[in-house]
Tab-separated table of C-alpha atoms in Angstrom:
chain	number	residue	atom	x	y	z
A	31	MET	CA	-95.025	42.587	99.416
A	32	PHE	CA	-92.063	40.482	98.398
A	33	ALA	CA	-89.329	41.341	96.102
A	34	SER	CA	-86.796	39.375	93.744
A	35	TYR	CA	-83.127	41.085	92.771
A	36	PHE	CA	-81.860	39.043	90.000
A	37	ASP	CA	-78.293	40.048	88.053
A	38	GLU	CA	-76.715	38.078	85.290
A	39	SER	CA	-72.969	37.347	83.893
A	40	GLY	CA	-71.612	35.952	80.346
A	41	THR	CA	-73.576	38.665	78.914
A	42	HIS	CA	-70.363	38.991	76.020
A	43	ASN	CA	-69.807	34.651	75.923
A	44	LYS	CA	-72.010	32.383	74.205
A	45	ARG	CA	-71.065	29.506	76.042
A	46	PHE	CA	-73.287	30.505	78.606
A	47	LEU	CA	-75.381	32.771	80.521
A	48	VAL	CA	-76.141	32.998	84.544
A	49	VAL	CA	-79.664	34.857	85.166
A	50	ALA	CA	-79.006	34.815	89.618
A	51	GLY	CA	-80.626	36.413	92.778
A	52	TYR	CA	-82.427	36.517	95.549
A	53	THR	CA	-86.170	36.317	97.448
A	54	ALA	CA	-87.346	38.285	100.362
A	55	GLU	CA	-89.710	40.354	102.454
A	56	VAL	CA	-89.526	43.735	101.480
A	57	ASP	CA	-88.972	44.436	104.563
A	58	ARG	CA	-85.662	42.178	105.329
A	59	TRP	CA	-84.314	44.021	101.977
A	60	ALA	CA	-84.844	46.913	103.897
A	61	ASN	CA	-82.926	45.308	106.565
A	62	PHE	CA	-80.128	44.028	104.827
A	63	SER	CA	-79.659	47.198	102.282
A	64	HIS	CA	-78.483	49.224	106.347
A	65	ARG	CA	-76.228	46.538	106.967
A	66	TRP	CA	-74.528	45.646	103.822
A	67	ASN	CA	-73.929	49.343	103.612
A	68	SER	CA	-72.146	49.549	106.653
A	69	ILE	CA	-70.258	46.103	106.292
A	70	LEU	CA	-69.723	48.735	103.196
A	71	VAL	CA	-68.206	52.078	104.952
A	72	GLU	CA	-66.317	50.047	107.242
A	73	HIS	CA	-64.140	48.792	104.657
A	74	GLY	CA	-64.320	52.073	102.596
A	75	LEU	CA	-66.354	50.832	99.827
A	76	SER	CA	-69.279	52.329	97.256
A	77	HIS	CA	-70.692	48.951	96.626
A	78	PHE	CA	-69.269	45.226	96.469
A	79	HIS	CA	-68.587	44.083	92.419
A	80	ALA	CA	-67.125	40.601	92.512
A	81	LYS	CA	-66.082	40.010	89.250
A	82	GLU	CA	-63.609	43.423	90.349
A	83	PHE	CA	-62.997	41.968	93.840
A	84	ARG	CA	-61.231	38.690	92.154
A	85	GLN	CA	-58.903	40.899	90.392
A	86	ALA	CA	-55.693	41.710	91.638
A	87	LYS	CA	-55.217	45.037	90.725
A	88	SER	CA	-58.907	46.321	91.236
A	89	LYS	CA	-58.480	49.551	93.019
A	90	ILE	CA	-61.720	49.256	94.464
A	91	TYR	CA	-59.809	46.671	96.877
A	92	ALA	CA	-55.851	48.111	96.940
A	93	HIS	CA	-56.198	49.621	100.300
A	94	LEU	CA	-57.548	46.207	101.953
A	95	SER	CA	-55.422	44.120	103.038
A	96	GLN	CA	-56.172	39.614	101.696
A	97	GLN	CA	-57.639	39.331	105.764
A	98	ASP	CA	-59.712	42.201	105.072
A	99	LYS	CA	-61.289	41.466	102.029
A	100	ASN	CA	-61.420	38.153	103.458
A	101	GLY	CA	-63.620	38.995	106.436
A	102	ALA	CA	-65.588	41.630	104.291
A	103	LEU	CA	-66.781	39.657	102.136
A	104	SER	CA	-67.652	37.007	104.735
A	105	ALA	CA	-69.967	39.171	106.286
A	106	LEU	CA	-71.761	40.021	103.352
A	107	VAL	CA	-72.399	36.992	102.730
A	108	SER	CA	-73.396	36.476	105.617
A	109	ILE	CA	-76.235	39.033	105.746
A	110	ILE	CA	-77.297	37.032	102.625
A	111	ALA	CA	-77.863	33.795	104.354
A	112	GLU	CA	-79.966	36.064	107.089
A	113	THR	CA	-81.943	37.787	105.064
A	114	ALA	CA	-83.069	35.193	101.536
A	115	ILE	CA	-85.888	33.214	102.017
A	116	PHE	CA	-84.696	31.008	98.630
A	117	GLY	CA	-82.356	31.840	96.251
A	118	SER	CA	-82.540	31.264	91.723
A	119	LEU	CA	-80.354	30.226	89.237
A	120	VAL	CA	-81.033	30.071	85.659
A	121	ILE	CA	-78.239	29.029	83.204
A	122	LEU	CA	-78.924	28.706	79.251
A	123	SER	CA	-75.945	28.667	76.079
A	124	PRO	CA	-76.621	31.346	74.105
A	125	HIS	CA	-74.974	30.006	71.535
A	126	HIS	CA	-77.456	26.546	71.553
A	127	TYR	CA	-80.170	29.413	71.728
A	128	ASP	CA	-79.345	31.717	68.687
A	129	LEU	CA	-78.698	28.262	66.605
A	130	LEU	CA	-82.390	26.971	67.760
A	131	THR	CA	-83.687	30.247	66.556
A	132	THR	CA	-84.608	33.356	64.358
A	133	PRO	CA	-83.659	36.978	64.392
A	134	LYS	CA	-87.315	37.777	63.561
A	135	PHE	CA	-88.398	34.870	66.662
A	136	ARG	CA	-85.962	35.837	69.008
A	137	SER	CA	-86.778	39.865	68.081
A	138	HIS	CA	-90.749	38.372	68.138
A	139	PHE	CA	-90.562	36.500	71.270
A	140	GLY	CA	-87.720	36.492	73.762
A	141	THR	CA	-83.966	36.438	73.467
A	142	SER	CA	-81.432	34.404	75.163
A	143	PHE	CA	-81.362	36.625	78.017
A	144	GLY	CA	-84.958	37.075	77.503
A	145	VAL	CA	-86.655	34.395	78.164
A	146	ALA	CA	-83.268	33.960	81.195
A	147	ALA	CA	-85.010	36.189	82.831
A	148	ALA	CA	-88.821	35.979	82.265
A	149	GLY	CA	-87.987	32.269	83.258
A	150	ILE	CA	-86.131	33.256	86.661
A	151	ALA	CA	-88.689	34.994	87.663
A	152	ALA	CA	-91.646	32.952	87.193
A	153	CYS	CA	-89.490	30.208	89.110
A	154	SER	CA	-89.652	32.559	92.124
A	155	VAL	CA	-92.990	33.747	92.076
A	156	ALA	CA	-93.350	29.382	92.017
A	157	ARG	CA	-91.468	28.535	94.493
A	158	LEU	CA	-92.986	31.298	96.451
A	159	GLN	CA	-95.838	30.215	95.877
A	160	GLU	CA	-94.343	26.810	97.914
A	161	PHE	CA	-92.565	28.887	100.539
A	162	ARG	CA	-94.566	31.596	101.641
A	163	PRO	CA	-98.704	30.420	100.825
A	164	GLY	CA	-101.159	33.138	100.949
A	165	ASN	CA	-101.713	36.236	99.624
A	166	HIS	CA	-98.315	38.859	97.762
A	167	ARG	CA	-97.098	40.601	95.292
A	168	LEU	CA	-93.712	39.060	94.221
A	169	GLY	CA	-91.511	42.945	92.649
A	170	ILE	CA	-88.875	42.156	90.180
A	171	PHE	CA	-86.372	44.342	89.916
A	172	PHE	CA	-82.967	43.486	87.223
A	173	GLU	CA	-79.313	45.298	87.224
A	174	GLN	CA	-79.415	48.062	84.965
A	175	GLY	CA	-77.627	48.088	81.161
A	176	HIS	CA	-78.330	45.065	79.543
A	177	LYS	CA	-79.602	45.881	76.267
A	178	ASN	CA	-82.382	43.700	75.884
A	179	ILE	CA	-83.809	44.644	78.954
A	180	THR	CA	-86.573	46.062	77.944
A	181	GLN	CA	-87.149	43.177	76.543
A	182	ALA	CA	-87.106	41.450	79.478
A	183	LEU	CA	-89.396	43.274	81.151
A	184	ASP	CA	-91.903	43.070	78.362
A	185	LEU	CA	-91.987	39.179	78.682
A	186	ILE	CA	-92.858	39.275	82.637
A	187	ARG	CA	-95.167	42.142	82.122
A	188	PHE	CA	-96.823	39.686	79.216
A	189	ARG	CA	-95.950	37.157	82.519
A	190	LYS	CA	-97.676	39.302	84.716
A	191	GLU	CA	-100.816	39.492	83.457
A	192	GLU	CA	-101.182	35.453	82.880
A	193	LEU	CA	-101.344	35.346	86.519
A	194	GLU	CA	-103.717	38.459	86.764
A	195	GLU	CA	-107.419	36.864	87.862
A	196	LEU	CA	-109.846	36.757	84.962
A	197	ASP	CA	-113.378	39.132	85.378
A	198	THR	CA	-116.400	37.546	84.089
A	199	THR	CA	-118.968	39.271	85.344
A	200	GLY	CA	-121.396	39.024	83.663
A	201	PHE	CA	-120.901	36.681	81.708
A	202	ASP	CA	-122.981	33.193	81.424
A	203	ARG	CA	-119.117	30.875	80.454
A	204	VAL	CA	-116.053	32.396	78.492
A	205	LEU	CA	-114.437	30.914	74.972
A	206	ILE	CA	-110.906	30.204	74.810
A	207	HIS	CA	-109.839	28.106	72.505
A	208	PRO	CA	-108.599	24.888	75.251
A	209	ASN	CA	-105.294	24.525	73.236
A	210	ALA	CA	-103.899	28.644	73.638
A	211	HIS	CA	-100.750	28.683	75.275
A	212	TRP	CA	-99.253	32.472	75.752
A	213	SER	CA	-101.803	35.081	76.429
A	214	THR	CA	-104.929	33.331	76.547
A	215	HIS	CA	-105.618	31.723	80.806
A	216	PRO	CA	-109.157	30.297	81.410
A	217	PRO	CA	-109.329	31.826	84.453
A	218	ASP	CA	-109.449	28.468	86.805
A	219	ASP	CA	-106.027	27.497	84.430
A	220	PRO	CA	-103.683	27.280	87.825
A	221	LEU	CA	-101.724	30.102	86.477
A	222	ARG	CA	-104.571	32.094	87.213
A	223	THR	CA	-105.556	31.105	90.520
A	224	HIS	CA	-101.674	31.213	92.207
A	225	THR	CA	-101.775	33.485	95.454
A	226	VAL	CA	-98.591	35.525	94.439
A	227	LYS	CA	-99.343	36.903	91.901
A	228	ILE	CA	-96.272	39.900	90.365
A	229	GLY	CA	-96.314	43.460	91.248
A	230	ALA	CA	-94.195	46.180	90.710
A	231	MET	CA	-91.420	45.607	88.391
A	232	GLY	CA	-87.957	47.706	87.483
A	233	ILE	CA	-84.033	48.503	86.666
A	234	GLY	CA	-81.575	49.660	89.205
A	235	GLY	CA	-78.132	50.169	89.953
A	236	LYS	CA	-75.876	47.835	91.910
A	237	ARG	CA	-74.943	51.540	94.461
A	238	ASP	CA	-78.815	52.599	94.337
A	239	MET	CA	-80.464	48.617	95.001
A	240	PRO	CA	-77.530	46.437	97.052
A	241	PRO	CA	-79.610	43.291	97.018
A	242	LEU	CA	-78.543	43.473	93.053
A	243	GLN	CA	-75.106	43.457	94.230
A	244	ALA	CA	-76.300	40.409	96.673
A	245	ALA	CA	-76.990	38.871	92.386
A	246	ASP	CA	-73.737	40.193	91.289
A	247	LEU	CA	-71.993	37.051	93.594
A	248	LEU	CA	-74.463	34.530	93.056
A	249	ALA	CA	-74.414	34.903	89.182
A	250	TYR	CA	-70.437	35.318	89.377
A	251	CYS	CA	-70.316	32.790	91.900
A	252	VAL	CA	-71.671	30.451	89.432
A	253	TYR	CA	-70.492	31.958	85.595
A	254	SER	CA	-66.862	31.576	87.260
A	255	GLY	CA	-67.092	28.179	88.644
A	256	LEU	CA	-68.338	26.642	85.399
A	257	ILE	CA	-66.365	28.897	82.900
A	258	HIS	CA	-63.331	29.349	84.536
A	259	ASN	CA	-63.315	26.164	86.660
A	260	ASP	CA	-62.598	28.674	89.184
A	261	THR	CA	-64.257	26.496	92.374
A	262	GLY	CA	-61.658	27.908	95.058
A	263	PHE	CA	-63.670	30.349	95.526
A	264	ALA	CA	-66.801	30.486	93.764
A	265	LYS	CA	-67.462	27.299	95.779
A	266	ALA	CA	-66.525	28.316	99.258
A	267	VAL	CA	-69.214	31.059	99.123
A	268	ILE	CA	-72.034	28.865	97.441
A	269	ASP	CA	-71.074	26.303	99.510
A	270	GLU	CA	-71.735	29.062	102.444
A	271	LEU	CA	-74.908	29.500	100.832
A	272	ASP	CA	-75.732	27.087	100.313
A	273	ARG	CA	-75.954	25.980	104.170
A	274	HIS	CA	-78.162	28.404	105.095
A	275	VAL	CA	-80.591	29.517	101.190
A	276	PRO	CA	-82.065	26.663	99.514
A	277	HIS	CA	-81.125	28.046	95.991
A	278	TYR	CA	-83.208	26.757	93.152
A	279	PHE	CA	-81.261	25.632	89.769
A	280	SER	CA	-82.458	25.701	86.091
A	281	HIS	CA	-80.604	24.935	83.086
A	282	LEU	CA	-82.055	25.347	79.681
A	283	SER	CA	-80.906	23.385	77.884
A	284	PRO	CA	-80.901	22.960	73.698
A	285	GLU	CA	-83.625	20.332	73.861
A	286	LYS	CA	-86.028	21.901	76.581
A	287	ILE	CA	-85.283	25.294	74.324
A	288	LYS	CA	-85.994	23.569	71.292
A	289	LYS	CA	-89.289	22.317	72.929
A	290	HIS	CA	-89.920	25.607	74.197
A	291	VAL	CA	-89.067	27.098	70.052
A	292	GLU	CA	-91.765	24.248	68.554
A	293	LYS	CA	-94.465	25.682	71.028
A	294	VAL	CA	-93.838	29.082	70.603
A	295	ILE	CA	-94.787	28.718	67.610
A	296	ALA	CA	-97.379	26.849	67.302
A	297	THR	CA	-99.922	28.659	69.206
A	298	GLU	CA	-98.669	31.519	66.664
A	299	ASN	CA	-99.732	29.951	64.173
A	300	GLU	CA	-102.420	28.897	65.203
A	301	PHE	CA	-102.945	32.909	66.913
A	302	LYS	CA	-102.580	33.589	62.689
A	303	ALA	CA	-105.248	31.541	61.599
A	304	THR	CA	-107.432	33.288	64.698
A	305	ARG	CA	-107.452	36.009	63.307
A	306	HIS	CA	-107.886	35.407	60.013
A	307	LYS	CA	-110.650	34.295	60.236
A	308	LEU	CA	-111.272	37.280	63.105
A	309	HIS	CA	-110.692	39.758	59.432
A	310	LEU	CA	-112.597	37.142	57.582
A	311	PHE	CA	-115.645	37.609	59.718
A	312	SER	CA	-115.089	41.583	60.310
A	313	LYS	CA	-115.631	41.309	56.382
A	314	THR	CA	-118.740	39.914	55.973
A	315	PHE	CA	-119.896	41.692	58.424
A	316	ARG	CA	-119.065	44.787	57.716
A	317	SER	CA	-121.454	43.573	53.773
A	318	SER	CA	-123.980	43.052	55.936
A	319	GLU	CA	-123.458	46.658	57.823
A	320	ILE	CA	-124.058	48.322	54.157
A	321	GLU	CA	-126.504	45.895	52.334
A	322	LEU	CA	-128.676	46.846	56.629
A	323	VAL	CA	-128.193	50.696	55.858
A	324	SER	CA	-129.867	50.444	51.907
A	325	ASP	CA	-132.302	48.517	53.518
A	326	VAL	CA	-132.921	51.726	55.841
A	327	GLN	CA	-132.615	54.174	53.051
A	328	LYS	CA	-135.456	52.960	50.951
A	329	ILE	CA	-138.076	52.741	54.075
A	330	GLY	CA	-136.676	55.730	55.351
A	331	ILE	CA	-135.886	55.986	58.742
A	332	LYS	CA	-138.200	57.918	61.847
A	333	THR	CA	-138.045	59.118	64.520
A	334	VAL	CA	-140.706	57.927	67.140
A	335	SER	CA	-142.538	60.380	67.187
A	336	GLY	CA	-143.371	60.188	63.090
A	337	SER	CA	-140.502	63.017	62.233
A	338	PRO	CA	-137.505	61.952	60.443
A	339	LEU	CA	-134.387	62.107	61.749
A	340	PRO	CA	-132.376	65.867	60.565
A	341	PRO	CA	-130.407	65.110	57.575
A	342	ARG	CA	-127.865	65.853	59.713
A	343	ILE	CA	-127.733	62.519	61.953
A	344	VAL	CA	-128.143	60.558	58.798
A	345	ARG	CA	-125.599	61.908	56.855
A	346	GLN	CA	-123.092	61.249	59.632
A	347	PHE	CA	-124.911	57.837	60.514
A	348	ASP	CA	-124.037	57.333	56.323
A	349	GLU	CA	-120.094	58.338	56.113
A	350	ILE	CA	-119.467	55.716	59.708
A	351	LEU	CA	-121.219	51.860	57.602
A	352	LEU	CA	-120.627	53.020	54.770
A	353	GLY	CA	-116.886	54.515	55.244
A	354	ASP	CA	-113.561	53.148	53.119
A	355	ILE	CA	-113.699	49.485	53.985
A	356	PRO	CA	-110.113	48.279	54.025
A	357	ASP	CA	-108.634	46.030	51.861
A	358	GLU	CA	-107.301	42.714	53.622
A	359	PRO	CA	-103.592	42.612	54.904
A	360	ASP	CA	-101.588	39.441	53.208
């Protein structure tokens, strides 16, 4: 069992949004949490928060000298380096994303945070497939509190379903539209043949999930380097982490966002056309049922023994098949 923990930085900034975190074995995360908390207790800290750590007037770290702060940070970075298999980062501009999408699109198919969260989860699954070939489940966990976290988990849950193998027992073949993309992947699609599947998903607080504090440090350093040009602190931390742990970076540029939006809209239009055809077929099928029942009533329904069916059964049969047929939706 493996788990990935992610946090974001830049929620209140439209220029950049960073979602980042680390992946490791579950038992290694347990050992990580024990060691991490020991360092915090040793330095009189309840938790580690990178932004507060960088603030000179932060009350959380006021009792520590600069030397002690540096020592604590160095120890925490070492624990991350000795635990994580790899780190993942996704960066996009909420400003560009909002310009290229409508409120309706974002409501149905994901906000900038939702897309970034789903993207980093998918990337982590793919990377784990490379680093640890075999049948594995990868748990996905995020820092709680973001207003779009529920939607993000829904998108990841959708991705989880796409990765699961289809049970085609009893079917000679499975008919699936060759151009379908979002929710209908053929049984032999590479997505479904991945041996790494998404497992448990959830959210939590930094104090209860120490691995989220590691994700916070990475997200903050990347964001701080981009926005505030904090090349000293941020670069030093990232360089040290990158010496021991590979980090994979994905930038969802405006061009990539535009292609993503176009693909989603095209696929949704295909689904709408298919749903309309199915609705028309349903109406035609119901009409045929009415004609069939009328013919049966004229002939008279008989049991195998030759005696008529009880009136109550015939009446229920009529109510089921001759019920009100809803009008076609607009």
